XYZ file of C-alpha atoms in Angstrom:
673
model
C 72.066 214.528 -11.068
C 71.455 213.402 -7.364
C 68.312 215.092 -5.988
C 68.759 216.860 -2.587
C 66.428 215.931 0.201
C 66.081 216.035 4.020
C 67.585 212.880 5.262
C 65.351 213.043 8.422
C 61.737 212.794 7.780
C 60.978 213.872 11.262
C 63.416 216.848 11.181
C 60.504 219.417 11.472
C 58.970 217.894 14.469
C 62.414 217.438 16.205
C 63.271 221.136 15.712
C 59.643 221.868 17.441
C 60.147 219.388 20.467
C 59.746 220.578 23.931
C 60.555 218.797 27.287
C 58.801 220.147 30.390
C 60.670 220.187 33.668
C 60.139 221.089 37.336
C 62.805 223.787 37.960
C 65.709 222.627 39.995
C 64.785 218.921 39.530
C 67.691 216.798 38.279
C 65.459 213.979 36.902
C 64.258 213.847 33.234
C 61.531 215.667 31.887
C 57.919 215.209 33.300
C 56.403 215.613 29.780
C 56.543 216.929 26.403
C 55.201 219.633 24.192
C 55.547 221.118 20.807
C 56.438 224.541 19.463
C 53.396 225.802 17.435
C 54.217 229.488 16.619
C 57.181 231.740 17.201
C 57.650 231.930 21.044
C 54.709 229.663 21.715
C 54.325 226.007 22.710
C 51.528 223.666 23.633
C 51.598 220.934 26.318
C 49.180 219.187 28.561
C 47.674 221.133 31.517
C 48.227 218.014 33.761
C 51.931 218.077 32.919
C 52.130 221.643 34.258
C 50.388 220.288 37.341
C 53.035 217.669 37.697
C 55.820 220.255 37.484
C 54.187 222.226 40.230
C 53.647 219.132 42.369
C 49.879 219.605 42.242
C 47.230 216.836 41.671
C 46.957 216.209 38.105
C 43.163 216.923 38.067
C 43.814 220.429 39.466
C 41.719 222.768 37.485
C 42.562 226.094 39.034
C 44.659 228.324 36.733
C 48.449 228.425 38.044
C 49.507 231.928 39.109
C 52.522 233.680 37.765
C 54.349 232.881 41.013
C 53.651 229.144 40.581
C 54.717 229.265 36.897
C 58.224 230.346 37.962
C 58.697 226.607 39.013
C 58.057 225.367 35.490
C 60.811 225.165 32.878
C 61.168 223.873 29.362
C 64.121 222.564 27.279
C 64.426 222.055 23.598
C 66.363 218.721 22.745
C 67.366 220.194 19.268
C 69.296 223.055 21.100
C 70.777 221.075 24.109
C 69.815 220.641 27.783
C 69.432 224.357 28.812
C 66.173 225.064 30.694
C 64.120 228.079 30.035
C 61.452 229.918 32.046
C 57.829 230.208 30.582
C 54.710 232.164 31.124
C 51.199 230.770 31.002
C 49.071 232.234 28.218
C 46.119 230.064 28.219
C 44.857 227.217 30.421
C 42.347 224.381 29.365
C 41.895 222.485 32.720
C 41.731 218.762 32.668
C 38.418 217.395 33.597
C 38.289 213.617 34.330
C 35.533 211.100 33.574
C 35.803 207.476 34.354
C 39.708 207.880 34.864
C 40.112 209.580 31.442
C 40.456 213.237 30.266
C 37.358 213.864 28.102
C 37.642 217.635 28.140
C 40.390 220.191 28.155
C 43.948 219.457 29.321
C 45.850 221.837 27.226
C 48.233 224.603 28.336
C 49.583 227.457 26.131
C 53.096 228.605 27.134
C 55.256 231.676 25.985
C 58.918 231.265 26.023
C 61.469 234.203 25.551
C 63.683 232.571 23.105
C 64.690 232.902 19.338
C 66.888 230.557 17.774
C 67.448 229.553 14.083
C 67.600 225.945 15.116
C 64.141 226.084 16.619
C 61.072 226.309 14.317
C 57.228 225.759 14.837
C 55.617 222.617 13.432
C 52.564 222.760 11.252
C 49.430 221.625 13.146
C 46.298 220.206 11.349
C 44.112 217.243 11.206
C 45.028 214.630 8.534
C 43.333 211.364 7.336
C 46.397 209.428 8.223
C 45.953 206.380 10.721
C 49.570 205.320 11.194
C 51.369 207.890 13.240
C 54.285 208.296 15.551
C 55.333 209.881 18.830
C 58.366 209.727 21.123
C 59.280 209.806 24.801
C 59.619 213.315 26.509
C 62.968 214.046 25.353
C 62.202 213.188 21.559
C 65.237 210.904 21.373
C 65.393 209.019 18.022
C 65.546 205.681 19.668
C 62.266 206.249 21.660
C 60.090 206.309 18.603
C 56.576 204.723 19.120
C 54.171 203.800 16.214
C 50.611 204.165 17.021
C 47.350 203.475 15.110
C 44.295 205.806 15.265
C 41.591 203.171 16.111
C 38.732 205.737 16.661
C 37.720 209.368 16.497
C 35.662 210.424 19.528
C 34.612 214.118 19.557
C 37.973 216.141 20.304
C 39.832 212.824 20.849
C 41.719 210.145 19.267
C 41.869 206.668 20.546
C 45.312 205.100 19.948
C 46.295 201.502 19.714
C 49.945 200.230 19.576
C 51.495 200.095 15.994
C 54.621 197.957 15.132
C 57.293 199.451 17.551
C 58.177 197.457 20.553
C 57.853 200.564 22.682
C 54.454 201.625 24.080
C 53.120 204.855 25.204
C 53.829 205.563 28.803
C 52.868 208.428 31.198
C 56.014 210.266 30.252
C 54.758 210.765 26.802
C 52.108 213.102 27.916
C 52.098 216.334 25.810
C 54.115 214.653 23.092
C 53.204 215.724 19.493
C 51.421 213.016 17.403
C 53.291 213.120 14.160
C 52.027 212.270 10.651
C 55.260 211.616 8.889
C 53.725 211.219 5.370
C 52.242 214.720 5.541
C 54.762 216.594 7.592
C 52.476 217.939 10.402
C 51.417 217.494 13.979
C 47.941 216.041 14.049
C 47.313 215.779 17.930
C 48.949 215.897 21.319
C 49.149 212.628 23.420
C 47.232 212.936 26.651
C 46.833 209.862 28.731
C 47.257 206.167 28.585
C 44.799 203.639 30.113
C 46.032 201.566 32.892
C 46.373 197.758 32.196
C 45.299 198.272 28.625
C 47.569 198.980 25.491
C 45.294 201.911 24.525
C 46.075 205.648 24.825
C 44.427 208.961 23.763
C 45.266 211.972 22.108
C 43.623 215.432 21.678
C 42.938 216.430 17.973
C 44.827 219.117 16.139
C 41.480 220.922 15.726
C 41.029 221.554 19.332
C 44.746 222.674 19.701
C 44.172 225.091 16.740
C 40.840 226.340 18.397
C 42.703 227.189 21.612
C 45.377 228.921 19.653
C 42.913 230.952 17.735
C 40.895 232.043 20.938
C 44.208 233.655 22.254
C 45.133 235.315 18.980
C 48.178 233.042 18.313
C 48.254 231.513 14.773
C 50.124 228.255 14.189
C 52.811 227.649 11.735
C 51.895 227.757 7.991
C 51.450 224.356 6.258
C 54.632 223.120 4.645
C 54.522 221.956 1.084
C 54.187 218.161 0.756
C 57.644 216.360 0.654
C 56.870 213.469 -1.754
C 56.548 214.156 -5.413
C 53.340 212.060 -5.723
C 51.470 214.282 -3.445
C 52.791 217.597 -4.937
C 51.712 216.281 -8.508
C 48.222 215.516 -7.210
C 48.028 218.839 -5.387
C 48.965 220.549 -8.803
C 46.208 218.738 -10.564
C 43.678 219.887 -7.849
C 44.911 223.427 -7.955
C 44.701 223.574 -11.883
C 41.074 222.313 -11.724
C 40.112 224.849 -9.224
C 41.700 227.677 -11.036
C 39.308 226.766 -13.979
C 36.329 227.873 -11.980
C 34.378 231.047 -13.153
C 34.977 234.403 -11.696
C 33.744 234.740 -8.205
C 32.999 230.797 -7.818
C 36.500 230.193 -6.439
C 36.089 232.720 -3.794
C 32.545 231.415 -2.825
C 33.971 227.961 -2.676
C 36.800 229.049 -0.325
C 34.474 230.873 2.006
C 32.281 227.830 2.219
C 35.156 225.308 2.714
C 36.820 227.522 5.208
C 33.550 227.641 7.367
C 33.023 223.993 6.979
C 36.551 223.150 8.118
C 36.760 225.908 10.753
C 39.600 227.688 9.234
C 40.724 230.949 10.727
C 41.565 232.261 7.011
C 40.039 232.136 3.645
C 42.021 230.375 0.881
C 42.616 232.971 -1.915
C 43.967 230.742 -4.854
C 43.250 227.234 -6.187
C 46.436 226.013 -4.622
C 45.589 227.422 -1.035
C 42.130 225.889 -1.531
C 43.649 222.482 -2.542
C 45.959 222.838 0.404
C 42.973 223.376 2.827
C 41.121 220.502 1.402
C 44.159 217.962 1.676
C 44.990 219.165 5.090
C 41.905 218.074 6.617
C 40.638 214.436 6.853
C 37.198 215.589 5.497
C 38.427 218.474 3.419
C 37.785 216.757 0.059
C 33.962 215.983 0.851
C 33.657 219.574 1.926
C 35.103 220.826 -1.324
C 33.155 218.629 -3.439
C 29.949 219.685 -1.876
C 30.589 223.229 -2.998
C 31.096 222.111 -6.662
C 27.738 220.422 -7.334
C 27.303 222.903 -10.225
C 30.673 222.294 -11.707
C 30.660 218.420 -12.379
C 33.708 218.524 -14.667
C 35.896 220.401 -12.100
C 34.417 217.984 -9.219
C 35.428 214.972 -11.299
C 39.009 216.195 -11.720
C 39.328 217.095 -7.981
C 37.817 213.769 -6.936
C 40.110 211.740 -9.226
C 43.198 213.545 -8.248
C 42.350 212.973 -4.507
C 41.471 209.292 -5.111
C 45.225 208.691 -6.353
C 46.282 209.661 -2.842
C 44.255 207.035 -1.229
C 40.570 206.549 -0.281
C 38.433 209.771 -0.325
C 36.218 210.293 2.659
C 32.516 210.158 1.914
C 31.201 212.632 4.520
C 31.965 216.258 5.175
C 32.873 217.105 8.755
C 29.340 218.502 9.489
C 27.697 215.199 8.209
C 30.219 213.147 10.126
C 29.485 215.077 13.359
C 25.766 214.842 12.766
C 25.859 211.111 12.251
C 27.971 210.600 15.396
C 25.196 212.538 17.474
C 22.356 210.609 15.773
C 24.089 207.331 16.425
C 25.197 208.078 19.931
C 28.326 207.295 21.902
C 27.477 203.684 22.597
C 26.370 202.960 19.253
C 29.341 200.660 18.205
C 27.648 197.122 18.891
C 24.499 198.161 17.046
C 26.314 199.619 14.135
C 28.780 196.738 13.872
C 25.788 194.283 13.834
C 24.013 196.347 11.195
C 27.129 196.309 8.925
C 27.413 192.623 9.077
C 23.603 192.156 8.019
C 23.699 194.993 5.419
C 27.124 194.171 3.783
C 27.977 190.682 4.924
C 30.605 190.403 2.117
C 32.893 192.861 3.718
C 35.494 192.109 6.294
C 36.351 194.646 9.032
C 39.981 195.272 10.037
C 39.240 196.019 13.691
C 38.035 193.532 16.282
C 36.626 193.618 19.663
C 35.067 196.753 21.396
C 35.914 199.855 19.436
C 34.519 203.362 18.947
C 31.709 203.837 16.226
C 33.945 206.532 14.597
C 36.568 203.868 13.365
C 33.682 201.715 11.890
C 32.174 204.730 10.026
C 35.694 205.605 8.478
C 36.320 201.969 7.699
C 33.038 201.976 5.941
C 33.824 205.260 4.109
C 36.883 203.660 2.731
C 34.959 201.030 0.917
C 34.510 202.286 -2.749
C 31.211 201.814 -4.644
C 30.133 202.478 -8.226
C 28.647 205.770 -9.048
C 24.830 205.829 -8.376
C 25.036 202.692 -6.160
C 24.209 202.999 -2.451
C 27.698 203.362 -0.690
C 28.284 200.618 2.118
C 28.169 203.165 4.659
C 24.778 204.392 3.811
C 23.454 200.836 3.608
C 24.716 200.347 7.188
C 22.987 203.614 8.465
C 19.862 202.532 6.754
C 20.027 199.053 8.564
C 20.503 200.851 11.906
C 17.620 203.222 11.135
C 15.266 200.214 10.188
C 16.210 198.470 13.631
C 15.364 201.494 15.780
C 12.002 202.210 17.169
C 12.850 205.784 17.873
C 15.239 207.884 15.857
C 15.088 205.848 12.670
C 13.467 208.775 10.766
C 16.206 211.216 11.815
C 18.915 208.816 10.492
C 17.071 208.450 7.157
C 16.651 212.076 6.708
C 20.380 212.269 7.234
C 21.314 209.567 4.827
C 18.838 211.075 2.198
C 20.789 214.413 2.326
C 24.023 212.587 1.918
C 22.946 210.476 -1.107
C 21.445 213.542 -2.769
C 24.646 215.254 -2.616
C 26.347 212.141 -3.954
C 23.951 211.587 -6.816
C 22.903 208.168 -5.782
C 20.054 206.438 -7.826
C 16.588 206.896 -6.123
C 15.650 203.528 -7.254
C 18.862 202.064 -5.740
C 17.938 203.887 -2.397
C 14.489 202.813 -2.461
C 15.620 199.211 -2.783
C 18.280 199.558 0.012
C 15.654 200.834 2.391
C 13.071 198.152 1.514
C 15.708 195.517 2.133
C 16.753 197.057 5.430
C 13.161 197.423 6.716
C 12.234 193.768 5.500
C 15.217 192.387 7.622
C 14.144 194.440 10.602
C 10.647 193.392 10.235
C 11.702 189.596 10.263
C 13.662 190.275 13.559
C 11.159 192.108 15.479
C 7.919 190.235 14.085
C 5.327 189.209 16.695
C 3.198 186.067 16.655
C 0.329 186.151 14.400
C -2.768 183.790 13.848
C -3.573 183.111 10.124
C -6.953 181.706 9.136
C -7.416 180.512 5.577
C -11.138 180.263 5.103
C -13.045 178.797 2.195
C -16.899 179.444 2.800
C -19.345 177.762 0.598
C -21.552 180.134 -1.330
C -24.965 178.670 -0.481
C -24.583 177.300 3.047
C -23.258 178.328 6.405
C -20.370 175.798 6.095
C -16.639 176.119 5.692
C -13.342 174.593 4.872
C -10.486 176.179 6.947
C -6.891 175.823 7.806
C -5.836 177.794 10.988
C -2.094 178.350 11.648
C -0.374 179.925 14.789
C 3.127 181.374 13.761
C 5.534 182.114 16.696
C 6.918 184.924 14.322
C 5.439 186.736 11.320
C 7.901 185.273 8.812
C 8.309 182.373 6.598
C 8.643 179.406 8.998
C 6.737 176.452 10.104
C 3.747 177.318 12.416
C 3.735 176.378 15.971
C 0.434 174.764 15.839
C -2.416 173.854 13.171
C -6.083 173.344 13.116
C -7.756 172.001 9.928
C -11.086 170.965 8.889
C -10.012 167.442 8.159
C -11.277 167.806 4.468
C -14.653 167.851 5.593
C -17.179 170.929 5.686
C -17.401 172.340 9.003
C -20.416 174.546 10.394
C -20.112 177.754 11.935
C -19.942 176.367 15.507
C -17.122 174.061 14.630
C -15.227 176.843 12.856
C -15.693 178.964 16.102
C -14.523 176.198 18.371
C -11.356 175.775 16.483
C -10.853 179.611 16.383
C -11.429 179.586 20.286
C -8.655 177.129 20.700
C -6.398 179.016 18.373
C -6.819 182.487 19.866
C -6.388 180.690 23.337
C -2.770 179.681 22.288
C -2.247 183.130 20.797
C -3.178 184.960 23.808
C -0.486 183.165 25.748
C 1.967 185.599 24.146
C 2.716 188.961 25.645
C 2.049 190.805 22.364
C 0.936 189.712 18.964
C 0.066 191.103 15.342
C -3.552 189.737 15.679
C -5.468 187.567 13.519
C -5.408 187.568 9.606
C -8.260 185.973 7.652
C -7.105 184.911 4.144
C -10.223 184.889 1.920
C -10.830 184.561 -1.678
C -12.088 187.460 -3.605
C -15.722 187.710 -3.403
C -15.823 186.864 0.206
C -14.295 189.939 1.674
C -17.972 191.078 2.895
C -18.061 188.358 5.558
C -18.149 189.840 9.039
C -15.375 187.447 10.324
C -14.405 189.930 13.062
C -17.768 189.194 14.658
C -17.321 185.381 14.969
C -17.846 184.489 18.528
C -15.021 182.759 20.556
C -15.085 181.448 24.005
C -14.356 183.798 26.922
C -14.606 181.609 30.061
C -17.307 182.642 32.496
C -18.210 185.545 30.182
C -19.616 183.212 27.552
C -18.566 184.333 24.074
C -16.998 187.499 22.612
C -16.517 188.608 18.897
C -12.956 187.762 18.008
C -12.319 191.368 16.798
C -13.290 192.721 20.256
C -9.978 192.093 21.894
C -7.541 191.428 18.990
C -6.741 193.213 15.764
C -8.524 191.367 13.030
C -7.740 192.165 9.355
C -8.549 190.494 5.890
C -6.137 189.416 3.209
C -6.306 187.707 -0.040
C -5.184 184.163 -0.635
C -3.352 184.855 -3.850
C -0.568 187.478 -4.529
C -1.057 189.855 -7.502
C 1.530 192.611 -8.411
C 3.479 192.194 -5.370
C 6.047 194.707 -6.649
C 3.447 197.453 -7.005
C 2.149 196.550 -3.524
C 5.648 197.019 -2.080
C 5.989 200.368 -3.609
C 2.791 201.644 -2.313
C 3.452 200.194 1.024
C 6.830 202.012 1.268
C 5.040 205.330 0.386
C 2.486 204.573 3.148
C 5.210 204.426 5.820
C 6.231 207.952 5.132
C 5.204 210.759 7.284
C 3.269 212.419 4.406
C 1.040 209.567 3.592
C -2.611 210.615 3.069
C -5.568 208.111 2.756
C -7.634 208.349 -0.523
C -11.383 208.573 0.002
C -13.193 206.467 -2.926
C -16.764 207.362 -3.706
C -17.195 205.936 -7.316
C -15.374 203.031 -8.937
C -15.019 204.515 -12.413
C -13.274 207.768 -11.331
C -11.179 205.938 -8.661
C -9.792 203.681 -11.463
C -8.203 206.609 -13.067
C -6.887 208.102 -10.005
C -5.558 205.013 -8.515
C -3.852 203.994 -11.810
C -2.037 207.349 -12.121
C -1.051 207.936 -8.486
C 1.153 205.078 -7.389
C 1.859 206.904 -3.934
C -1.738 205.963 -2.690
C -1.227 203.245 -0.180
C -4.544 203.559 1.912
C -8.137 203.613 0.495
C -11.290 204.490 2.346
C -13.966 202.782 0.307
C -17.458 204.548 0.486
C -18.740 203.416 -2.817
C -22.184 201.871 -3.383
C -22.492 198.244 -2.261
C -22.828 196.889 -5.790
C -19.378 198.568 -6.677
C -17.548 197.018 -3.580
C -16.435 193.822 -5.030
C -15.007 195.689 -8.031
C -13.328 198.287 -5.943
C -11.639 195.576 -3.858
C -10.677 193.724 -6.907
C -9.175 197.023 -8.445
C -7.343 197.891 -5.272
C -5.635 194.535 -4.931
C -4.849 194.522 -8.799
C -3.205 197.940 -8.369
C -1.359 196.948 -5.326
C -3.137 199.203 -2.819
C -2.239 197.446 0.423
C -4.702 198.890 2.772
C -8.572 199.367 2.345
C -11.160 200.378 4.957
C -14.938 200.211 4.528
C -18.192 199.911 6.184
C -20.228 196.718 5.295
C -23.663 198.329 5.577
C -23.256 202.006 4.564
C -21.658 204.435 2.196
C -21.841 207.948 1.196
C -20.433 211.349 2.519
C -21.512 210.781 5.988
C -19.866 207.398 6.137
C -16.841 208.833 4.624
C -16.423 211.437 7.245
C -16.835 208.731 10.045
C -14.318 206.466 8.550
C -11.880 209.303 7.900
C -11.863 210.147 11.625
C -10.722 206.516 12.233
C -7.617 206.986 9.994
C -5.102 209.028 11.855
C -1.908 210.717 10.418
C 0.155 207.735 11.678
C -2.244 205.103 10.172
C 0.463 202.682 9.192
C 1.139 202.152 12.897
C -2.332 202.792 14.358
C -5.093 201.945 12.130
C -5.459 198.342 13.111
C -5.648 199.222 16.782
C -8.149 202.150 15.911
C -10.388 199.576 13.999
C -10.234 197.336 17.031
C -11.335 200.128 19.449
C -14.198 200.938 17.281
C -15.168 197.200 17.284
C -14.816 197.242 21.002
C -17.189 200.088 21.480
C -19.730 198.516 19.231
C -19.860 195.360 21.388
C -23.150 193.856 20.669
C -24.792 197.150 19.299
C -25.515 196.358 15.621
C -26.182 200.007 14.982
C -22.689 201.168 15.945
C -20.287 201.882 13.212
C -17.760 199.574 14.826
C -19.926 196.511 14.194
C -19.565 196.925 10.427
C -15.996 197.828 9.897
C -13.787 195.929 7.506
C -10.056 196.353 6.988
C -8.027 194.747 4.350
C -4.429 194.708 5.352
C -2.046 193.330 2.703
C 1.260 193.828 4.528
C 3.810 192.638 1.818
C 6.456 191.649 4.495
C 4.781 188.387 4.230
C 3.030 187.011 1.142
C 0.384 184.220 1.078
C 1.537 180.950 -0.506
C 0.764 181.055 -4.439
C -2.101 178.872 -5.674
C -1.219 175.342 -6.853
C 2.085 175.421 -5.239
C 1.882 175.737 -1.464
C -1.839 176.254 -0.532
C -2.518 175.074 2.994
C -5.007 172.399 1.803
C -5.097 169.772 -0.784
C -8.299 170.774 -2.388
C -8.638 172.288 -5.870
C -6.031 175.002 -6.361
C -3.908 173.575 -3.669
C -0.671 171.593 -3.752
C -0.832 168.008 -4.969
């Protein structure tokens, strides 16, 4: 038996098509519109201005007398023109030659005809859409592609049709043929560019609701595939316990801005399918019913890629990224997910890139590509990165992404960011002799704090050097370091057992001032020459970068051993233990991966702990090295001042010292052959 069907997939929009005229004019229509409810139609405010002979930017509401000069015709009924009344006016407001706010006019027409019917209005996830010239003639069909979503607007690029959108298209409905609904209204076209704009259906519906006009109801999907998936979703939702379906419907309605509350599983499925972000909004209400959520997700996935973000999450992300974040986000995408190719090229809106990344599927528990990119952006920003991380944390919590996978994603993003923004650093490998004031050393100046060849090297020449010779080499090295506008400072890499050396007090040349301690004008920290338990160190360092990181004050080695072994979140230790326990304390901290240790070389106890605690501010991962330098500067040559005895172990894991016997800077015992 032959199945009956509508031969015209666009019949619904043709029966709702409107052409706007200036009364008495013999020329063709000035623009288009669409019937959205019985007796009501929407068009652009600037089309009404054109019919009145006014400037297209005119914002004043037309009077009733002026509206007598505006008429409309309905191509599906013939060429007769009909008078209209103005019901609501949203004036066009230009910005840089485009309409970025408003430009809608709701008109009433006194006409009832069975051949005329309203078209459903709703946003859809469809990208390939259609529109026509002002008269809606079949041969004037234009295909367009939604390149980006920007607030209440769509940015449109040409599709496959040879025709382009022209000024006469203003007010023409943007038609989603697959889903049988109007998803926007064409508003403007850019001069000299094949790109146009349309106002979203959600903004159209918002205007209708504000005037008490309700758009036409949603029609049933025309294709059997969509109808089948809709039934699957409705059956799954009908299986919710009593009261839960109603609560889900209220939450979904609020999230999608619906003017009504779905009452059945079928209506809730229609609401979710009728909005580009309806499925994420629905899934977010089903967190306690995983079996139902799984059936809904599987049914929706059979219709195409399921959006990752709810509308609220998407809007928040657009605000956090900012309107001009496309180059930044695109560069982050190519760093974070270099194996993915992107369909768009050239300058585009960040919304298109976000939606493109949402379409990239990922395995359950794995960090989705979109979240990887947002973490990359967050790591690259000096300001606002924490807010983006909070946003992504809320999304991955809802999605059930593995915490370990997320931690690795953030670590990778921050490591890449650190390598791009690293500053010059001077590294001093120092091998002091136990019984003499003599040293072997290797000093290297790096242009960037990364794994690369040093810009310049100073070595001992395989001969022991005394203190004066070491300081002379240091003076040359810091002179070169000081040529840079900003630097990380100086890192002394020592073997365990020599961390007590006051290397920050080594004198360096200061021109006519004579000499100054190296730690007086630069951040000076200690590091170990060997790498132990780098994984634990990275974990603690990651905890230390959080806003809730607290330092741990260590008074006694034995009790600290148990505490540090149990609490892997401790990243900063203030060591106030007796001097005979200090080497053991530092060895324990390095073994357990504690990256930051601060101590006083000559004192310990509660008073010392209190003074040191005042040096460690809440943002210590960013400020501690400079706070220690300031204390050293205050001490100057006063050996009684606390700053003269401060030592800071700073094992930043973004760079690891070479492993012994493999790549040590010298050829002595333990170094490379």
